[in-house]
PDB file of C-alpha atoms in Angstrom:
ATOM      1  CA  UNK A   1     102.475 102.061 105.835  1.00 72.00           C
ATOM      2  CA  UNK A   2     104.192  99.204 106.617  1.00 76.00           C
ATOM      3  CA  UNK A   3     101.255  97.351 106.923  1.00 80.00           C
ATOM      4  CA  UNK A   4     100.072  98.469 103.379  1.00 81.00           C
ATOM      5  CA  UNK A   5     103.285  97.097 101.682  1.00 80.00           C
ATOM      6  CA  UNK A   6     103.066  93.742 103.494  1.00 81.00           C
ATOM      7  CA  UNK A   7      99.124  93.396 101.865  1.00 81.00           C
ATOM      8  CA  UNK A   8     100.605  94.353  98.612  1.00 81.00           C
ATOM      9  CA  UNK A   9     103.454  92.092  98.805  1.00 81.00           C
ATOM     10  CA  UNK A  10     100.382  89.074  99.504  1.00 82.00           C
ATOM     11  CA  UNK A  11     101.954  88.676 102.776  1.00 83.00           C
ATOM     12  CA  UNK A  12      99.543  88.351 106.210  1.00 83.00           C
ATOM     13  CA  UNK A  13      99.214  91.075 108.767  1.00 87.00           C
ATOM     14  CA  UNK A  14      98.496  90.464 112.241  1.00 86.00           C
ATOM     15  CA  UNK A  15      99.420  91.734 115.473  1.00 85.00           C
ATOM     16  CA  UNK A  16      99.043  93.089 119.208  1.00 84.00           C
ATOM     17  CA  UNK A  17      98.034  95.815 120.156  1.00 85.00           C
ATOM     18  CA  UNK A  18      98.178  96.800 123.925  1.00 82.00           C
ATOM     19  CA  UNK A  19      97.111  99.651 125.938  1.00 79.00           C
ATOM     20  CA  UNK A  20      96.037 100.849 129.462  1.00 76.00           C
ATOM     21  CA  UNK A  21      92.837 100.237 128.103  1.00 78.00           C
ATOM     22  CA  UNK A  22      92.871  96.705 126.934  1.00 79.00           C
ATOM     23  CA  UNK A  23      94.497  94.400 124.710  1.00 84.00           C
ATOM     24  CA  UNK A  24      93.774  92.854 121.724  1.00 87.00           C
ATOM     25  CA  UNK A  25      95.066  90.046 119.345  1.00 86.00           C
ATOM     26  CA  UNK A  26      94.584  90.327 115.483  1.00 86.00           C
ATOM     27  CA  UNK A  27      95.822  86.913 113.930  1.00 86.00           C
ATOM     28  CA  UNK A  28      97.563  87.282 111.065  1.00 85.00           C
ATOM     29  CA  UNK A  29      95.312  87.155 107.977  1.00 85.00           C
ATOM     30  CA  UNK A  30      96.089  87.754 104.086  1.00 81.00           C
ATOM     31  CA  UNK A  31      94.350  90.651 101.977  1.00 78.00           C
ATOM     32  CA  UNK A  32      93.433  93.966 103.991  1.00 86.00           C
ATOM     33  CA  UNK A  33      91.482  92.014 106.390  1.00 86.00           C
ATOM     34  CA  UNK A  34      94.447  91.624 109.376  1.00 84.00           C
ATOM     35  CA  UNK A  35      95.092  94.763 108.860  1.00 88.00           C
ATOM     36  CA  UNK A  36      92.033  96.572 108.687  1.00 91.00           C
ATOM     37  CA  UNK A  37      90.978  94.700 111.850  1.00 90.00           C
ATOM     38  CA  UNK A  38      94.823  95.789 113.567  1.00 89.00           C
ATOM     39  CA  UNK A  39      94.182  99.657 112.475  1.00 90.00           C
ATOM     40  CA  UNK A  40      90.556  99.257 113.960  1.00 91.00           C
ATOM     41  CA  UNK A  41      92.184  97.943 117.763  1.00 88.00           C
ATOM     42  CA  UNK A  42      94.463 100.778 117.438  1.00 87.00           C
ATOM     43  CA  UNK A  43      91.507 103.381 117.111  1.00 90.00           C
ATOM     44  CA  UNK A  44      89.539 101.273 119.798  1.00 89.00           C
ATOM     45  CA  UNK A  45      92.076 101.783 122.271  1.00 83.00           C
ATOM     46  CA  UNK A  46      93.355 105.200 122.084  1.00 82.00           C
ATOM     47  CA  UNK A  47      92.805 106.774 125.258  1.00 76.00           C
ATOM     48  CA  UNK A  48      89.607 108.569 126.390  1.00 75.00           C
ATOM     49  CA  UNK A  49      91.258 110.700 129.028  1.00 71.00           C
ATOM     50  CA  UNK A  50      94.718 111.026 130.178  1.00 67.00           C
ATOM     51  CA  UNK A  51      97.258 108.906 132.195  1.00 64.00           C
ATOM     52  CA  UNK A  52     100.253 108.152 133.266  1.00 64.00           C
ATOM     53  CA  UNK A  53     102.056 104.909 131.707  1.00 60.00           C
ATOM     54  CA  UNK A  54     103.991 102.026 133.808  1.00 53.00           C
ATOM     55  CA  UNK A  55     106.683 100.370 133.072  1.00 59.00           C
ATOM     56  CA  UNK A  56     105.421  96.488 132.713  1.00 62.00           C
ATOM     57  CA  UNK A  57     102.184  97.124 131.279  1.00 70.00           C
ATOM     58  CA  UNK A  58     102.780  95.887 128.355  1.00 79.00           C
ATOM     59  CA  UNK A  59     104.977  92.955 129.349  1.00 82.00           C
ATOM     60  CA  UNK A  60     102.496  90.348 129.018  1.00 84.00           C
ATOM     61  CA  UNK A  61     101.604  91.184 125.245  1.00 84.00           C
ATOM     62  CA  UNK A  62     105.002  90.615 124.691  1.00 85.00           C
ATOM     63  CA  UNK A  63     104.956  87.426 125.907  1.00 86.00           C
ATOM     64  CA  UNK A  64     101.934  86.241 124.041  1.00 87.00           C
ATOM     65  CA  UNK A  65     103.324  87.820 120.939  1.00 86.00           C
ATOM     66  CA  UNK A  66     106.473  85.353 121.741  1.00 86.00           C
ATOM     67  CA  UNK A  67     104.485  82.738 122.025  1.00 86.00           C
ATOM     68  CA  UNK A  68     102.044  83.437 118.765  1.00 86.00           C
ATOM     69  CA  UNK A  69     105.022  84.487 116.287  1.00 88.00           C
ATOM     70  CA  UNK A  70     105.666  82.103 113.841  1.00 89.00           C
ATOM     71  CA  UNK A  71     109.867  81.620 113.543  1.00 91.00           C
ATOM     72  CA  UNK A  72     110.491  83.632 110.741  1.00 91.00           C
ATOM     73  CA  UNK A  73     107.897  86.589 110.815  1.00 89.00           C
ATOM     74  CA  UNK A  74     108.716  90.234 110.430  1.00 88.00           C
ATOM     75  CA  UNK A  75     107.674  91.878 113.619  1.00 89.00           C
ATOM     76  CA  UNK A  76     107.687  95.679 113.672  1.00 88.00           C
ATOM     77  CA  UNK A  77     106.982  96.900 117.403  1.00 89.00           C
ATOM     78  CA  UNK A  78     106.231 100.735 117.219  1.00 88.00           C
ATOM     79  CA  UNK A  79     106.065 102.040 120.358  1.00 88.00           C
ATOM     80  CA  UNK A  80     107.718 104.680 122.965  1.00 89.00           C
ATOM     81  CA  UNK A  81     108.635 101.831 125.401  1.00 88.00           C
ATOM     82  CA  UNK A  82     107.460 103.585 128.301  1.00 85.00           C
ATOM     83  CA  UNK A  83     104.969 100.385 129.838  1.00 79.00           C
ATOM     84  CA  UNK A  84     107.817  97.550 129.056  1.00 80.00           C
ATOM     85  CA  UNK A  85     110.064  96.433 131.722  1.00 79.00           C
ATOM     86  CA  UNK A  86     113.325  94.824 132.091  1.00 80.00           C
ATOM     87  CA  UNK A  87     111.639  91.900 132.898  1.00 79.00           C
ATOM     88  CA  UNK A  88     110.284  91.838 128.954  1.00 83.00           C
ATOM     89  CA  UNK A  89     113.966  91.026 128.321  1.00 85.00           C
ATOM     90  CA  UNK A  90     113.606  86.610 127.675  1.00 86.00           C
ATOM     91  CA  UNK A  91     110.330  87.379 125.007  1.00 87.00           C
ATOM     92  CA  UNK A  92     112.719  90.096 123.278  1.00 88.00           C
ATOM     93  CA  UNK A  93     115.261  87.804 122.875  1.00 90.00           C
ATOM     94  CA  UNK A  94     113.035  84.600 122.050  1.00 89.00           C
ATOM     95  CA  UNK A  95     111.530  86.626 119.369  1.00 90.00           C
ATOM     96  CA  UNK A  96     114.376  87.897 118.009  1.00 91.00           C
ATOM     97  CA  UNK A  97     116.369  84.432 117.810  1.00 91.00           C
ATOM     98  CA  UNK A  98     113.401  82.987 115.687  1.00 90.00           C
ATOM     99  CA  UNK A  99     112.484  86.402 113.660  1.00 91.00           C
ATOM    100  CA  UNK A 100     113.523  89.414 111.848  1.00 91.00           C
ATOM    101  CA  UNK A 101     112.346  91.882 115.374  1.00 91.00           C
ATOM    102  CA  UNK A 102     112.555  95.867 114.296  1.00 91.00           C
ATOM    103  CA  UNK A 103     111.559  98.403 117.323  1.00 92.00           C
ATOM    104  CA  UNK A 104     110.692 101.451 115.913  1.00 92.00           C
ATOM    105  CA  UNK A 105     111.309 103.993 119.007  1.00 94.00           C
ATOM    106  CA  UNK A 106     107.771 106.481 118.463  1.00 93.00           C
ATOM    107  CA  UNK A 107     108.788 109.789 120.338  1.00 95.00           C
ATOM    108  CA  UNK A 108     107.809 113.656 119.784  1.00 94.00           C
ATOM    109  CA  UNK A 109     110.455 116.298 119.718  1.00 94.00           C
ATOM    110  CA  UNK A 110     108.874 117.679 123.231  1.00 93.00           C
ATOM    111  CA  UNK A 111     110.150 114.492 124.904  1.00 93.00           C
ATOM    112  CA  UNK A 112     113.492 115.218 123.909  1.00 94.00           C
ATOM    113  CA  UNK A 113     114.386 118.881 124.323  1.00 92.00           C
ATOM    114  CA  UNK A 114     111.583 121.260 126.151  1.00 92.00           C
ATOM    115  CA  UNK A 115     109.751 124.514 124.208  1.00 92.00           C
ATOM    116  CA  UNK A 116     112.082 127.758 124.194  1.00 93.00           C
ATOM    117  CA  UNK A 117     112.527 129.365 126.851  1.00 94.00           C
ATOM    118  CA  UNK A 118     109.100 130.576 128.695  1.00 94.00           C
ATOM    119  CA  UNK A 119     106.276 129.786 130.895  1.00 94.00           C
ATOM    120  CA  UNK A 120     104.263 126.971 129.676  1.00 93.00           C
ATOM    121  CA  UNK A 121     100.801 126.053 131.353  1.00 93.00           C
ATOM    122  CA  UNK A 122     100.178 122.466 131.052  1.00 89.00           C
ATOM    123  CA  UNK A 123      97.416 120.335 133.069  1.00 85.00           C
ATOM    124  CA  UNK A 124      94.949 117.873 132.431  1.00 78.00           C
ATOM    125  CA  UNK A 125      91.373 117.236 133.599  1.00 76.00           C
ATOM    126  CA  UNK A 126      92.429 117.184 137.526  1.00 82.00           C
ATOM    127  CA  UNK A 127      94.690 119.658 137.763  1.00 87.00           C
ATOM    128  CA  UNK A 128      96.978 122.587 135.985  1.00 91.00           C
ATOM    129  CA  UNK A 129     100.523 124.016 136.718  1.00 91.00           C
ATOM    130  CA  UNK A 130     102.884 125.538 134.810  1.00 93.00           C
ATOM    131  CA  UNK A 131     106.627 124.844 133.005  1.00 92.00           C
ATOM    132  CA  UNK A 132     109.395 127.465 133.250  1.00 94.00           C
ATOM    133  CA  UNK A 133     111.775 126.032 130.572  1.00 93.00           C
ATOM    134  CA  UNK A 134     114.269 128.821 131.369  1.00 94.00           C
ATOM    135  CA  UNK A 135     115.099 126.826 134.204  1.00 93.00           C
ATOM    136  CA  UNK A 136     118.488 125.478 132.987  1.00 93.00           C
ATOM    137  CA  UNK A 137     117.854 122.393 135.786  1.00 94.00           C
ATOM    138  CA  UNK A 138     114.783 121.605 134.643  1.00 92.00           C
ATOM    139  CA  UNK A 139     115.879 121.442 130.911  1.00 93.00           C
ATOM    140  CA  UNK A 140     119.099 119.171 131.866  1.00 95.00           C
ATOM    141  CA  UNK A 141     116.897 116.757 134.031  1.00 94.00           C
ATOM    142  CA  UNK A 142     114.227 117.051 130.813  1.00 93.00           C
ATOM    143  CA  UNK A 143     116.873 115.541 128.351  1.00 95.00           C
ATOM    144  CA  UNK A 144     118.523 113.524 130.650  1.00 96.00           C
ATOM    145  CA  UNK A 145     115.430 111.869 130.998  1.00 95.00           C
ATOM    146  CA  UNK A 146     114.987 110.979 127.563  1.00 96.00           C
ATOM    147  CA  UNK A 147     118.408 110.231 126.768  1.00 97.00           C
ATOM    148  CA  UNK A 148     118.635 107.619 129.766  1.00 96.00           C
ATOM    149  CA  UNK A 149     115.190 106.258 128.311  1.00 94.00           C
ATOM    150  CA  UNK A 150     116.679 105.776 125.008  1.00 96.00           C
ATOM    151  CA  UNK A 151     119.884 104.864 125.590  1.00 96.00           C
ATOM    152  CA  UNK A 152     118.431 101.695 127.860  1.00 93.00           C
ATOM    153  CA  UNK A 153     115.657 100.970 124.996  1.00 93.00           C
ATOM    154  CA  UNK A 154     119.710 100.926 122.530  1.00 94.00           C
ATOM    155  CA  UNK A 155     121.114  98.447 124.896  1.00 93.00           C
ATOM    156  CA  UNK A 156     118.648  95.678 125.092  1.00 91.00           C
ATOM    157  CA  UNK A 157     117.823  96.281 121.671  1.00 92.00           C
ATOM    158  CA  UNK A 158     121.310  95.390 120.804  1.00 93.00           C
ATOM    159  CA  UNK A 159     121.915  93.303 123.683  1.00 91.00           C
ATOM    160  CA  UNK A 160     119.067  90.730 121.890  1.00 89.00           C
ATOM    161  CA  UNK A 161     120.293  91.396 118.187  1.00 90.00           C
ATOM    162  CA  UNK A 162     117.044  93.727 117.760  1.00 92.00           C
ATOM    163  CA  UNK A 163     116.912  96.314 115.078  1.00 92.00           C
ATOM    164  CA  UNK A 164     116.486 100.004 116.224  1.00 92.00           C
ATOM    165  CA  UNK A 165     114.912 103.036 114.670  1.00 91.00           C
ATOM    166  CA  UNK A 166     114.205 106.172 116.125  1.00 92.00           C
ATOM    167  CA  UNK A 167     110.706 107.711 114.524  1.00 91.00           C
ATOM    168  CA  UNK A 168     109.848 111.354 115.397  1.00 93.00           C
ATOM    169  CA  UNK A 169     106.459 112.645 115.275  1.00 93.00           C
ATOM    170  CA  UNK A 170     107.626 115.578 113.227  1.00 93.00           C
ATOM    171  CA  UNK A 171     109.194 113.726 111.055  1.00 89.00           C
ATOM    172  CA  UNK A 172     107.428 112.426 107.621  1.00 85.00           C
ATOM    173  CA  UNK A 173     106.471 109.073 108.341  1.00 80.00           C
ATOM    174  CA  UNK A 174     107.597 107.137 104.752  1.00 80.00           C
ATOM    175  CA  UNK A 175     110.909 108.756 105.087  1.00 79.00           C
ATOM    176  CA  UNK A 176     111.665 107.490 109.034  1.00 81.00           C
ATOM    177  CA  UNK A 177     110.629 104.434 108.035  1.00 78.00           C
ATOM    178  CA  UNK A 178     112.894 104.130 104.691  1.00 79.00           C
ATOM    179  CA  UNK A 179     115.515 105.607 106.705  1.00 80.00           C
ATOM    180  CA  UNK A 180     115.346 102.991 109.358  1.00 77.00           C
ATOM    181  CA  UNK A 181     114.958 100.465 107.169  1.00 75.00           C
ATOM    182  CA  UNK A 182     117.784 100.962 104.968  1.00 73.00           C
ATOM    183  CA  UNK A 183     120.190 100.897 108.113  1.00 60.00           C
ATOM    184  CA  UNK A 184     118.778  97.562 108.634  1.00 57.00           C
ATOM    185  CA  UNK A 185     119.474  95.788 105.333  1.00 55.00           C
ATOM    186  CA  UNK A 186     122.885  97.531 105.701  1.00 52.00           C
ATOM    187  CA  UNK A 187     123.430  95.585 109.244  1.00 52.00           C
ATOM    188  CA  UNK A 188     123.229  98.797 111.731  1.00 50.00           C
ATOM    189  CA  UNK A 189     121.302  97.419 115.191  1.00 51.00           C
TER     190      UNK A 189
END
């Protein structure tokens, strides 16, 4: 969506996109043809079978995207923040002192509070077990987990003068997205 409004507005579209799969960089171009070419990396690297993501995978995108970003560029960096380290923190704050730098923090609501109460089987293509979310332990370490994650992901971001939005799966898209931006042009990091 954003992406959309930035063709209509005859602005270009360009970008990174990184994943445990491979990187790639989209300069930015005018008309649909960045972004066409961005949508198409994102659908190239979605992953084929499951993982489990590092922190500081995506560290070195974010320090080509520091170097590539011409002072003055909107950068909107959608992402759950799981592969970027501490050590990220120097390209967060170069691109911020030079740009208008939005993270828009993806999550879904099962990261944040477990299912109702119940036995869950979960598993992938190696192995199964199963979730008892009446566990009151396992539900406080479960949203202790996230809010540590996103409480960290607050700091820098305001740390570096970075503009934060939360974006829920759940949640319509246009609306998180008018909702985060509008606490932006009001001056809430």
């Amino acid at each position: 969506l954003p992406g959309w409004a930035a063709v209509h507005s005859g602005d270009r579209v360009g970008g990174i996109v990184s994943a445990q799969q491979g990187e790639r960089i989209i300069p930015p171009t005018s008309r649909e043809n960045g972004l066409l070419r961005l949508l198409a990396a994102m659908v190239e690297l979605q992953p084929r079978e499951s993982g489990s993501p590092y922190s500081g995978h995506s560290d070195a995108a974010l320090g080509r995207l520091a170097q590539l970003a011409h002072p003055g560029s909107l950068i909107l960096m959608i992402s759950d923040f799981q592969q970027i380290s501490m050590a990220s923190d120097a390209s967060l704050q170069r691109l911020s002192q030079h740009n208008d730098l939005i993270c828009g923090f993806l999550y879904d609501p099962l990261e944040k509070a477990p299912p109702p109460k119940g036995r869950y089987p979960v598993g992938d293509h190696q192995s199964s077990w199963t979730i008892n979310t009446a566990n009151p332990h396992l539900i406080q370490r479960w949203q202790a987990a996230f809010q540590e994650h996103r409480q960290q992901l607050r700091q820098r971001c305001k740390r570096n003068n970075i503009h934060w939005m939360e974006i829920a799966t759940s949640d319509p898209l246009p609306h998180s997205l008018q909702l985060g931006l509008q606490r932006q042009s009001h001056g809430g990091r």
